[in-house]
């Protein structure tokens, strides 16, 4: 059964949701599923803006055929060539043989790499500032390199003031009939997934997102249509402010997040004891995570959110415990910046992980790593109570 919704009188959402996929990009758990958004502009000419992942192809084509109602498809605009959006290009060309495919030079290079053809006989190559008229509507093409791939671009419809923002402003989570952000409790139900999506998928490219936000500021935007998650038609400042913070690596919350790795529970006990001391000193909304039992994408999201981070880990093979090492490597890969960090270590005979974590974190930009740190030898001893209090005091003072 077709399942479509009008975004404006002329623009229709024809996307679909996947609640069966376990791992997005075969990495990221998506317990709430994911949507692949695609949009049709019905004008004198018909325009499809991006396709979908192969996993939802059946629903997508049912939607598309219903909306076109027997009309031919004139244009397919390809804003992004990652396969979760471009997988159906070949099928579109086969079903709608007159369609012209619109992309930039890099789009067509990638098309050839993925599909063995760049559809040269039907390709319309556009560059920054080019426009395409569909009749009443004029589409403007704005390049958005590295948001989140080099070929990414966004498309702006001047008449309806709609920005088709590609991966920008996207989020994990299936759409449940309510395709608009103002129809859901975004802050309660979607923000964590939006942050996890942004920080893990696009987090490395903050400067590129900033460049796109500056271009977007010059457009009169009433509606943002991303390729994943809800469409924004109200309170755009809410999501723009989040993007401003995330892309400049500013923390959303003045908050402490404690992340520990623990082989037998002793480092966990020390981390919990710290959390208790911090709470007693008035710190609220402390979050504590076991890095072995929390997906790294959730930890990265929390790291972007919070101003103050504590890492606690055992020494392992004279190095950093592997899951903690992986987390710190991911932080570097995603360009985490501007955090205050405190370190706890454990070592039964040669504790050295704090030194190595310090060195690794020092490679990140604008990090404040507190001198105060705690060393646990096997388990935290009762006579370390004063030391733990002093460590908690140092964290509180840094806030
Ligand atoms: Fe949703 Fe970069 O693809």
mmCIF file of C-alpha atoms and ligand atoms in Angstrom:
data_model
loop_
_atom_site.group_PDB
_atom_site.id
_atom_site.type_symbol
_atom_site.label_atom_id
_atom_site.label_comp_id
_atom_site.label_asym_id
_atom_site.label_seq_id
_atom_site.Cartn_x
_atom_site.Cartn_y
_atom_site.Cartn_z
ATOM 1 C CA UNK A 1 0.000 0.000 0.000
ATOM 2 C CA UNK A 2 1.330 3.436 -0.856
ATOM 3 C CA UNK A 3 2.235 5.695 2.061
ATOM 4 C CA UNK A 4 2.990 9.287 1.100
ATOM 5 C CA UNK A 5 2.515 12.741 2.619
ATOM 6 C CA UNK A 6 2.470 16.225 1.228
ATOM 7 C CA UNK A 7 5.199 18.526 2.492
ATOM 8 C CA UNK A 8 3.787 21.461 0.490
ATOM 9 C CA UNK A 9 1.071 21.559 -2.173
ATOM 10 C CA UNK A 10 3.611 20.510 -4.816
ATOM 11 C CA UNK A 11 6.172 18.512 -2.824
ATOM 12 C CA UNK A 12 5.382 14.999 -1.623
ATOM 13 C CA UNK A 13 7.382 12.746 0.693
ATOM 14 C CA UNK A 14 7.718 9.304 -0.917
ATOM 15 C CA UNK A 15 10.287 7.770 1.431
ATOM 16 C CA UNK A 16 10.060 4.659 3.573
ATOM 17 C CA UNK A 17 11.265 3.323 6.914
ATOM 18 C CA UNK A 18 13.272 0.218 7.773
ATOM 19 C CA UNK A 19 12.711 -1.354 11.192
ATOM 20 C CA UNK A 20 14.477 -4.622 10.353
ATOM 21 C CA UNK A 21 18.019 -3.372 9.755
ATOM 22 C CA UNK A 22 20.158 -3.978 12.849
ATOM 23 C CA UNK A 23 23.216 -1.920 11.946
ATOM 24 C CA UNK A 24 23.263 1.278 9.863
ATOM 25 C CA UNK A 25 26.400 1.290 7.667
ATOM 26 C CA UNK A 26 26.908 -2.161 9.241
ATOM 27 C CA UNK A 27 28.295 -0.343 12.293
ATOM 28 C CA UNK A 28 25.660 1.640 14.164
ATOM 29 C CA UNK A 29 22.820 -0.064 16.083
ATOM 30 C CA UNK A 30 19.441 1.430 15.154
ATOM 31 C CA UNK A 31 16.902 -0.021 17.604
ATOM 32 C CA UNK A 32 14.410 2.651 16.506
ATOM 33 C CA UNK A 33 14.981 1.890 12.818
ATOM 34 C CA UNK A 34 15.787 4.466 10.158
ATOM 35 C CA UNK A 35 13.928 6.285 7.405
ATOM 36 C CA UNK A 36 15.177 6.935 3.899
ATOM 37 C CA UNK A 37 13.477 10.078 2.691
ATOM 38 C CA UNK A 38 12.802 10.857 -0.930
ATOM 39 C CA UNK A 39 10.684 13.664 -2.321
ATOM 40 C CA UNK A 40 8.737 14.328 -5.513
ATOM 41 C CA UNK A 41 8.145 17.818 -6.882
ATOM 42 C CA UNK A 42 5.013 17.892 -9.058
ATOM 43 C CA UNK A 43 5.204 20.815 -11.445
ATOM 44 C CA UNK A 44 5.027 21.211 -15.232
ATOM 45 C CA UNK A 45 7.954 18.833 -15.040
ATOM 46 C CA UNK A 46 8.217 16.119 -12.404
ATOM 47 C CA UNK A 47 11.316 15.929 -10.238
ATOM 48 C CA UNK A 48 12.436 13.185 -7.848
ATOM 49 C CA UNK A 49 14.924 14.300 -5.213
ATOM 50 C CA UNK A 50 17.137 11.339 -4.259
ATOM 51 C CA UNK A 51 16.146 7.682 -4.101
ATOM 52 C CA UNK A 52 16.337 5.265 -1.162
ATOM 53 C CA UNK A 53 18.208 2.278 0.238
ATOM 54 C CA UNK A 54 17.625 -1.033 -1.529
ATOM 55 C CA UNK A 55 16.053 -2.367 1.688
ATOM 56 C CA UNK A 56 12.908 -0.268 1.193
ATOM 57 C CA UNK A 57 12.752 -0.337 -2.621
ATOM 58 C CA UNK A 58 9.340 -1.980 -2.862
ATOM 59 C CA UNK A 59 7.581 0.600 -0.695
ATOM 60 C CA UNK A 60 9.429 3.440 -2.409
ATOM 61 C CA UNK A 61 8.347 2.483 -5.923
ATOM 62 C CA UNK A 62 4.757 1.972 -4.799
ATOM 63 C CA UNK A 63 4.824 5.479 -3.330
ATOM 64 C CA UNK A 64 6.479 6.997 -6.379
ATOM 65 C CA UNK A 65 4.082 5.410 -8.861
ATOM 66 C CA UNK A 66 1.097 6.572 -6.825
ATOM 67 C CA UNK A 67 2.318 10.165 -6.649
ATOM 68 C CA UNK A 68 3.238 10.351 -10.329
ATOM 69 C CA UNK A 69 -0.188 8.935 -11.189
ATOM 70 C CA UNK A 70 0.910 7.785 -14.628
ATOM 71 C CA UNK A 71 2.977 10.881 -15.430
ATOM 72 C CA UNK A 72 6.526 10.388 -16.647
ATOM 73 C CA UNK A 73 9.465 11.323 -14.452
ATOM 74 C CA UNK A 74 11.452 14.179 -15.997
ATOM 75 C CA UNK A 75 14.318 14.665 -13.538
ATOM 76 C CA UNK A 76 16.109 12.806 -10.771
ATOM 77 C CA UNK A 77 18.239 15.103 -8.600
ATOM 78 C CA UNK A 78 21.022 13.214 -6.842
ATOM 79 C CA UNK A 79 22.101 15.199 -3.801
ATOM 80 C CA UNK A 80 24.160 12.393 -2.292
ATOM 81 C CA UNK A 81 25.759 9.256 -3.720
ATOM 82 C CA UNK A 82 25.965 7.110 -0.571
ATOM 83 C CA UNK A 83 24.084 3.889 -1.372
ATOM 84 C CA UNK A 84 21.455 4.439 1.328
ATOM 85 C CA UNK A 85 20.132 7.136 -1.033
ATOM 86 C CA UNK A 86 21.408 6.323 -4.488
ATOM 87 C CA UNK A 87 20.737 2.574 -4.629
ATOM 88 C CA UNK A 88 17.674 2.923 -6.844
ATOM 89 C CA UNK A 89 19.138 5.157 -9.558
ATOM 90 C CA UNK A 90 19.525 2.269 -12.004
ATOM 91 C CA UNK A 91 15.954 1.106 -11.371
ATOM 92 C CA UNK A 92 14.647 4.642 -11.829
ATOM 93 C CA UNK A 93 16.362 4.885 -15.207
ATOM 94 C CA UNK A 94 14.941 1.526 -16.289
ATOM 95 C CA UNK A 95 11.397 2.390 -15.158
ATOM 96 C CA UNK A 96 11.428 5.979 -16.420
ATOM 97 C CA UNK A 97 13.519 5.883 -19.604
ATOM 98 C CA UNK A 98 13.098 9.599 -20.342
ATOM 99 C CA UNK A 99 14.430 10.750 -16.965
ATOM 100 C CA UNK A 100 17.385 13.110 -16.859
ATOM 101 C CA UNK A 101 19.787 12.642 -13.959
ATOM 102 C CA UNK A 102 21.008 15.834 -12.259
ATOM 103 C CA UNK A 103 24.221 15.909 -10.237
ATOM 104 C CA UNK A 104 27.603 17.582 -10.053
ATOM 105 C CA UNK A 105 30.836 16.360 -11.641
ATOM 106 C CA UNK A 106 31.790 14.361 -8.530
ATOM 107 C CA UNK A 107 28.318 12.792 -8.421
ATOM 108 C CA UNK A 108 28.820 11.280 -11.854
ATOM 109 C CA UNK A 109 32.339 10.080 -11.037
ATOM 110 C CA UNK A 110 30.919 8.167 -8.083
ATOM 111 C CA UNK A 111 27.989 6.918 -10.158
ATOM 112 C CA UNK A 112 30.435 5.323 -12.564
ATOM 113 C CA UNK A 113 32.372 3.792 -9.662
ATOM 114 C CA UNK A 114 29.250 2.323 -8.057
ATOM 115 C CA UNK A 115 27.241 1.319 -11.110
ATOM 116 C CA UNK A 116 29.784 1.041 -13.924
ATOM 117 C CA UNK A 117 27.990 3.824 -15.806
ATOM 118 C CA UNK A 118 27.509 7.543 -15.272
ATOM 119 C CA UNK A 119 24.371 7.585 -17.433
ATOM 120 C CA UNK A 120 26.155 10.080 -19.705
ATOM 121 C CA UNK A 121 23.334 10.166 -22.269
ATOM 122 C CA UNK A 122 20.908 11.536 -19.668
ATOM 123 C CA UNK A 123 23.298 13.364 -17.296
ATOM 124 C CA UNK A 124 22.755 17.032 -16.430
ATOM 125 C CA UNK A 125 25.871 18.312 -14.682
ATOM 126 C CA UNK A 126 25.372 21.263 -12.348
ATOM 127 C CA UNK A 127 27.725 23.343 -10.247
ATOM 128 C CA UNK A 128 27.418 25.829 -7.399
ATOM 129 C CA UNK A 129 24.726 28.405 -8.127
ATOM 130 C CA UNK A 130 23.191 26.615 -11.125
ATOM 131 C CA UNK A 131 19.416 26.415 -11.341
ATOM 132 C CA UNK A 132 16.834 24.126 -12.883
ATOM 133 C CA UNK A 133 13.301 25.247 -13.711
ATOM 134 C CA UNK A 134 10.497 22.707 -13.447
ATOM 135 C CA UNK A 135 7.830 25.267 -14.430
ATOM 136 C CA UNK A 136 6.625 27.348 -11.486
ATOM 137 C CA UNK A 137 9.483 26.149 -9.294
ATOM 138 C CA UNK A 138 13.167 26.923 -9.644
ATOM 139 C CA UNK A 139 15.662 24.618 -7.977
ATOM 140 C CA UNK A 140 19.000 26.067 -6.866
ATOM 141 C CA UNK A 141 21.982 23.788 -6.381
ATOM 142 C CA UNK A 142 24.364 24.468 -3.510
ATOM 143 C CA UNK A 143 27.487 22.377 -3.092
ATOM 144 C CA UNK A 144 27.977 20.889 0.391
ATOM 145 C CA UNK A 145 31.275 18.984 0.138
ATOM 146 C CA UNK A 146 31.999 16.624 3.053
ATOM 147 C CA UNK A 147 28.474 16.864 4.468
ATOM 148 C CA UNK A 148 29.060 14.051 4.467
ATOM 149 C CA UNK A 149 30.857 12.935 1.271
ATOM 150 C CA UNK A 150 32.786 15.102 -1.248
ATOM 151 C CA UNK A 151 30.011 15.105 -3.871
ATOM 152 C CA UNK A 152 27.225 16.076 -1.447
ATOM 153 C CA UNK A 153 25.056 18.996 -2.464
ATOM 154 C CA UNK A 154 21.772 20.465 -1.276
ATOM 155 C CA UNK A 155 18.895 21.754 -3.376
ATOM 156 C CA UNK A 156 16.788 24.817 -2.585
ATOM 157 C CA UNK A 157 13.304 25.349 -3.986
ATOM 158 C CA UNK A 158 12.818 29.083 -4.240
ATOM 159 C CA UNK A 159 9.017 29.021 -4.536
ATOM 160 C CA UNK A 160 8.162 26.888 -1.492
ATOM 161 C CA UNK A 161 11.331 27.927 0.398
ATOM 162 C CA UNK A 162 12.273 24.291 0.904
ATOM 163 C CA UNK A 163 15.839 23.126 1.481
ATOM 164 C CA UNK A 164 16.524 19.509 0.511
ATOM 165 C CA UNK A 165 19.428 19.136 2.907
ATOM 166 C CA UNK A 166 20.802 15.655 2.072
ATOM 167 C CA UNK A 167 22.359 14.072 5.201
ATOM 168 C CA UNK A 168 22.292 17.446 6.966
ATOM 169 C CA UNK A 169 19.675 17.599 9.752
ATOM 170 C CA UNK A 170 19.112 13.843 9.448
ATOM 171 C CA UNK A 171 18.639 11.411 12.303
ATOM 172 C CA UNK A 172 18.340 7.712 13.012
ATOM 173 C CA UNK A 173 14.801 6.511 13.762
ATOM 174 C CA UNK A 174 11.958 5.201 11.621
ATOM 175 C CA UNK A 175 9.155 7.630 10.757
ATOM 176 C CA UNK A 176 5.873 6.564 12.311
ATOM 177 C CA UNK A 177 3.317 8.373 10.169
ATOM 178 C CA UNK A 178 4.334 11.682 11.705
ATOM 179 C CA UNK A 179 6.929 12.836 9.215
ATOM 180 C CA UNK A 180 7.185 16.381 10.623
ATOM 181 C CA UNK A 181 9.330 17.292 13.640
ATOM 182 C CA UNK A 182 6.429 19.371 15.009
ATOM 183 C CA UNK A 183 4.247 16.246 15.104
ATOM 184 C CA UNK A 184 6.554 14.381 17.512
ATOM 185 C CA UNK A 185 8.236 15.144 20.822
ATOM 186 C CA UNK A 186 11.596 15.671 19.178
ATOM 187 C CA UNK A 187 13.429 16.709 22.319
ATOM 188 C CA UNK A 188 12.222 13.667 24.265
ATOM 189 C CA UNK A 189 12.163 10.985 21.582
ATOM 190 C CA UNK A 190 14.505 12.043 18.769
ATOM 191 C CA UNK A 191 17.269 14.325 20.007
ATOM 192 C CA UNK A 192 19.549 11.552 21.300
ATOM 193 C CA UNK A 193 19.366 9.725 17.970
ATOM 194 C CA UNK A 194 19.825 12.985 16.059
ATOM 195 C CA UNK A 195 22.963 13.719 18.068
ATOM 196 C CA UNK A 196 24.222 10.139 17.697
ATOM 197 C CA UNK A 197 23.628 10.310 13.948
ATOM 198 C CA UNK A 198 25.320 13.694 13.524
ATOM 199 C CA UNK A 199 28.309 13.081 15.792
ATOM 200 C CA UNK A 200 29.170 9.653 14.419
ATOM 201 C CA UNK A 201 28.377 10.199 10.742
ATOM 202 C CA UNK A 202 29.236 13.859 10.160
ATOM 203 C CA UNK A 203 31.050 14.777 13.409
ATOM 204 C CA UNK A 204 34.499 14.820 11.817
ATOM 205 C CA UNK A 205 33.417 17.441 9.283
ATOM 206 C CA UNK A 206 32.435 20.326 11.554
ATOM 207 C CA UNK A 207 34.169 22.902 9.356
ATOM 208 C CA UNK A 208 32.261 21.659 6.294
ATOM 209 C CA UNK A 209 28.964 21.841 8.195
ATOM 210 C CA UNK A 210 29.832 25.377 9.254
ATOM 211 C CA UNK A 211 30.427 26.298 5.612
ATOM 212 C CA UNK A 212 27.010 24.884 4.679
ATOM 213 C CA UNK A 213 25.277 26.676 7.579
ATOM 214 C CA UNK A 214 26.772 29.956 6.370
ATOM 215 C CA UNK A 215 25.437 29.341 2.860
ATOM 216 C CA UNK A 216 22.041 28.332 4.273
ATOM 217 C CA UNK A 217 21.890 31.561 6.280
ATOM 218 C CA UNK A 218 21.683 33.420 2.971
ATOM 219 C CA UNK A 219 18.550 31.501 1.940
ATOM 220 C CA UNK A 220 14.979 32.162 3.050
ATOM 221 C CA UNK A 221 14.203 28.661 4.366
ATOM 222 C CA UNK A 222 10.734 27.675 5.609
ATOM 223 C CA UNK A 223 11.107 23.887 5.411
ATOM 224 C CA UNK A 224 14.102 21.547 5.769
ATOM 225 C CA UNK A 225 13.731 18.151 4.090
ATOM 226 C CA UNK A 226 16.561 15.825 5.183
ATOM 227 C CA UNK A 227 17.269 12.360 3.821
ATOM 228 C CA UNK A 228 16.698 10.699 7.221
ATOM 229 C CA UNK A 229 14.166 11.454 9.953
ATOM 230 C CA UNK A 230 11.596 14.190 10.441
ATOM 231 C CA UNK A 231 11.015 17.178 8.138
ATOM 232 C CA UNK A 232 11.359 20.594 9.782
ATOM 233 C CA UNK A 233 8.668 23.194 9.038
ATOM 234 C CA UNK A 234 8.407 24.871 12.478
ATOM 235 C CA UNK A 235 10.922 26.060 15.039
ATOM 236 C CA UNK A 236 13.862 25.659 12.656
ATOM 237 C CA UNK A 237 16.053 27.541 15.126
ATOM 238 C CA UNK A 238 15.919 24.528 17.464
ATOM 239 C CA UNK A 239 17.764 22.205 15.103
ATOM 240 C CA UNK A 240 19.934 24.983 13.640
ATOM 241 C CA UNK A 241 21.179 25.819 17.139
ATOM 242 C CA UNK A 242 22.002 22.164 17.785
ATOM 243 C CA UNK A 243 23.939 22.018 14.507
ATOM 244 C CA UNK A 244 25.753 25.218 15.381
ATOM 245 C CA UNK A 245 26.946 23.664 18.669
ATOM 246 C CA UNK A 246 27.779 20.236 17.288
ATOM 247 C CA UNK A 247 29.691 21.591 14.291
ATOM 248 C CA UNK A 248 31.772 23.944 16.462
ATOM 249 C CA UNK A 249 32.390 21.197 19.041
ATOM 250 C CA UNK A 250 30.759 23.249 21.825
ATOM 251 C CA UNK A 251 29.207 21.110 24.561
ATOM 252 C CA UNK A 252 25.436 21.214 24.947
ATOM 253 C CA UNK A 253 25.426 20.564 28.689
ATOM 254 C CA UNK A 254 27.658 21.527 31.586
ATOM 255 C CA UNK A 255 27.724 17.930 32.784
ATOM 256 C CA UNK A 256 29.984 15.065 33.863
ATOM 257 C CA UNK A 257 30.057 11.788 31.945
ATOM 258 C CA UNK A 258 32.120 8.982 33.490
ATOM 259 C CA UNK A 259 33.197 6.201 31.141
ATOM 260 C CA UNK A 260 34.916 3.189 32.633
ATOM 261 C CA UNK A 261 36.339 -0.101 31.437
ATOM 262 C CA UNK A 262 36.482 -2.799 34.087
ATOM 263 C CA UNK A 263 37.612 -6.431 33.873
ATOM 264 C CA UNK A 264 36.393 -7.694 37.261
ATOM 265 C CA UNK A 265 34.399 -4.765 38.658
ATOM 266 C CA UNK A 266 37.103 -2.952 40.625
ATOM 267 C CA UNK A 267 37.533 -0.055 38.201
ATOM 268 C CA UNK A 268 33.740 0.116 37.947
ATOM 269 C CA UNK A 269 33.559 0.382 41.719
ATOM 270 C CA UNK A 270 36.085 3.227 41.704
ATOM 271 C CA UNK A 271 34.116 5.023 38.969
ATOM 272 C CA UNK A 272 30.874 4.649 40.885
ATOM 273 C CA UNK A 273 32.565 5.873 44.055
ATOM 274 C CA UNK A 274 33.653 8.977 42.144
ATOM 275 C CA UNK A 275 30.116 9.520 40.844
ATOM 276 C CA UNK A 276 28.822 9.341 44.435
ATOM 277 C CA UNK A 277 31.389 11.893 45.634
ATOM 278 C CA UNK A 278 30.553 14.244 42.758
ATOM 279 C CA UNK A 279 26.835 13.950 43.503
ATOM 280 C CA UNK A 280 27.480 14.690 47.199
ATOM 281 C CA UNK A 281 29.275 17.859 46.081
ATOM 282 C CA UNK A 282 26.190 18.998 44.168
ATOM 283 C CA UNK A 283 26.884 17.768 40.631
ATOM 284 C CA UNK A 284 23.584 16.778 39.007
ATOM 285 C CA UNK A 285 22.703 14.583 36.014
ATOM 286 C CA UNK A 286 25.940 12.584 36.165
ATOM 287 C CA UNK A 287 26.074 9.793 33.577
ATOM 288 C CA UNK A 288 28.157 6.629 34.080
ATOM 289 C CA UNK A 289 28.834 4.152 31.260
ATOM 290 C CA UNK A 290 30.616 0.815 31.012
ATOM 291 C CA UNK A 291 32.455 1.169 27.701
ATOM 292 C CA UNK A 292 32.419 -2.623 27.215
ATOM 293 C CA UNK A 293 28.631 -2.676 27.339
ATOM 294 C CA UNK A 294 27.737 0.580 25.612
ATOM 295 C CA UNK A 295 28.027 1.001 21.871
ATOM 296 C CA UNK A 296 30.821 3.384 20.994
ATOM 297 C CA UNK A 297 28.393 5.517 18.950
ATOM 298 C CA UNK A 298 26.395 6.261 22.118
ATOM 299 C CA UNK A 299 29.572 7.169 23.986
ATOM 300 C CA UNK A 300 30.649 9.515 21.176
ATOM 301 C CA UNK A 301 27.243 11.176 21.290
ATOM 302 C CA UNK A 302 27.551 11.679 25.050
ATOM 303 C CA UNK A 303 31.105 12.989 24.640
ATOM 304 C CA UNK A 304 29.861 15.659 22.209
ATOM 305 C CA UNK A 305 27.011 16.536 24.621
ATOM 306 C CA UNK A 306 28.866 16.910 27.924
ATOM 307 C CA UNK A 307 31.506 19.421 28.966
ATOM 308 C CA UNK A 308 33.375 17.182 31.444
ATOM 309 C CA UNK A 309 34.568 13.637 30.832
ATOM 310 C CA UNK A 310 36.170 11.084 33.148
ATOM 311 C CA UNK A 311 37.888 8.044 31.662
ATOM 312 C CA UNK A 312 38.737 5.112 33.954
ATOM 313 C CA UNK A 313 40.486 2.005 32.657
ATOM 314 C CA UNK A 314 42.724 -0.879 33.633
ATOM 315 C CA UNK A 315 46.204 -1.298 32.214
ATOM 316 C CA UNK A 316 46.200 -4.135 29.683
ATOM 317 C CA UNK A 317 49.235 -5.635 27.939
ATOM 318 C CA UNK A 318 51.155 -2.615 29.257
ATOM 319 C CA UNK A 319 48.753 -0.393 27.326
ATOM 320 C CA UNK A 320 45.222 0.983 27.347
ATOM 321 C CA UNK A 321 42.388 -1.533 27.760
ATOM 322 C CA UNK A 322 41.299 -2.259 24.143
ATOM 323 C CA UNK A 323 37.684 -1.013 24.242
ATOM 324 C CA UNK A 324 38.835 2.217 25.902
ATOM 325 C CA UNK A 325 41.649 2.537 23.368
ATOM 326 C CA UNK A 326 39.081 2.153 20.583
ATOM 327 C CA UNK A 327 36.896 4.860 22.113
ATOM 328 C CA UNK A 328 39.817 7.292 22.355
ATOM 329 C CA UNK A 329 40.781 6.517 18.743
ATOM 330 C CA UNK A 330 37.208 7.177 17.640
ATOM 331 C CA UNK A 331 37.253 10.511 19.476
ATOM 332 C CA UNK A 332 40.314 11.488 17.458
ATOM 333 C CA UNK A 333 38.782 10.262 14.195
ATOM 334 C CA UNK A 334 35.678 12.374 14.874
ATOM 335 C CA UNK A 335 37.703 15.464 15.818
ATOM 336 C CA UNK A 336 36.343 15.790 19.371
ATOM 337 C CA UNK A 337 37.489 19.103 20.863
ATOM 338 C CA UNK A 338 36.992 21.529 23.759
ATOM 339 C CA UNK A 339 36.522 19.093 26.655
ATOM 340 C CA UNK A 340 37.726 19.006 30.241
ATOM 341 C CA UNK A 341 38.968 15.521 31.073
ATOM 342 C CA UNK A 342 39.992 13.655 34.224
ATOM 343 C CA UNK A 343 41.634 10.231 34.331
ATOM 344 C CA UNK A 344 41.517 7.174 36.586
ATOM 345 C CA UNK A 345 43.612 4.073 36.051
ATOM 346 C CA UNK A 346 43.974 0.614 37.488
ATOM 347 C CA UNK A 347 47.038 -1.624 37.485
ATOM 348 C CA UNK A 348 47.784 -4.610 39.664
ATOM 349 C CA UNK A 349 51.547 -4.419 39.137
ATOM 350 C CA UNK A 350 52.376 -1.646 36.633
ATOM 351 C CA UNK A 351 49.651 0.979 36.202
ATOM 352 C CA UNK A 352 50.470 3.019 33.120
ATOM 353 C CA UNK A 353 47.202 3.513 31.264
ATOM 354 C CA UNK A 354 46.518 7.042 32.568
ATOM 355 C CA UNK A 355 49.802 8.274 31.098
ATOM 356 C CA UNK A 356 48.948 6.684 27.766
ATOM 357 C CA UNK A 357 45.365 7.963 27.774
ATOM 358 C CA UNK A 358 46.716 11.435 28.592
ATOM 359 C CA UNK A 359 49.087 11.281 25.624
ATOM 360 C CA UNK A 360 46.313 10.147 23.301
ATOM 361 C CA UNK A 361 43.858 12.796 24.476
ATOM 362 C CA UNK A 362 46.572 15.470 24.193
ATOM 363 C CA UNK A 363 46.462 14.956 20.431
ATOM 364 C CA UNK A 364 42.917 16.399 20.340
ATOM 365 C CA UNK A 365 42.328 20.140 19.973
ATOM 366 C CA UNK A 366 41.603 22.447 22.917
ATOM 367 C CA UNK A 367 41.442 19.753 25.584
ATOM 368 C CA UNK A 368 41.949 20.552 29.263
ATOM 369 C CA UNK A 369 43.297 17.436 30.966
ATOM 370 C CA UNK A 370 43.316 17.833 34.736
ATOM 371 C CA UNK A 371 46.605 17.111 36.537
ATOM 372 C CA UNK A 372 44.687 15.385 39.319
ATOM 373 C CA UNK A 373 44.254 11.695 38.593
ATOM 374 C CA UNK A 374 43.655 8.521 40.577
ATOM 375 C CA UNK A 375 45.601 5.284 40.461
ATOM 376 C CA UNK A 376 43.899 2.141 41.738
ATOM 377 C CA UNK A 377 46.049 -0.866 42.539
ATOM 378 C CA UNK A 378 43.752 -3.862 41.922
ATOM 379 C CA UNK A 379 40.930 -2.343 43.990
ATOM 380 C CA UNK A 380 40.462 1.069 45.523
ATOM 381 C CA UNK A 381 41.753 0.951 49.094
ATOM 382 C CA UNK A 382 39.841 2.428 52.027
ATOM 383 C CA UNK A 383 42.760 4.767 52.751
ATOM 384 C CA UNK A 384 42.292 6.342 49.285
ATOM 385 C CA UNK A 385 39.062 8.044 50.422
ATOM 386 C CA UNK A 386 40.756 11.437 50.869
ATOM 387 C CA UNK A 387 42.458 11.073 47.495
ATOM 388 C CA UNK A 388 39.099 10.367 45.848
ATOM 389 C CA UNK A 389 37.535 13.403 47.580
ATOM 390 C CA UNK A 390 40.380 15.603 46.306
ATOM 391 C CA UNK A 391 39.954 14.192 42.788
ATOM 392 C CA UNK A 392 36.229 14.968 42.895
ATOM 393 C CA UNK A 393 37.006 18.470 44.206
ATOM 394 C CA UNK A 394 39.368 19.072 41.272
ATOM 395 C CA UNK A 395 36.622 18.101 38.809
ATOM 396 C CA UNK A 396 34.019 20.289 40.532
ATOM 397 C CA UNK A 397 36.440 23.231 40.575
ATOM 398 C CA UNK A 398 36.971 22.849 36.825
ATOM 399 C CA UNK A 399 33.235 23.183 36.141
HETATM 400 FE FE1 LIG B 1 22.473 8.855 4.584
HETATM 401 FE FE2 LIG B 1 25.795 9.827 3.844
HETATM 402 O O1 LIG B 1 24.143 8.881 3.677
#
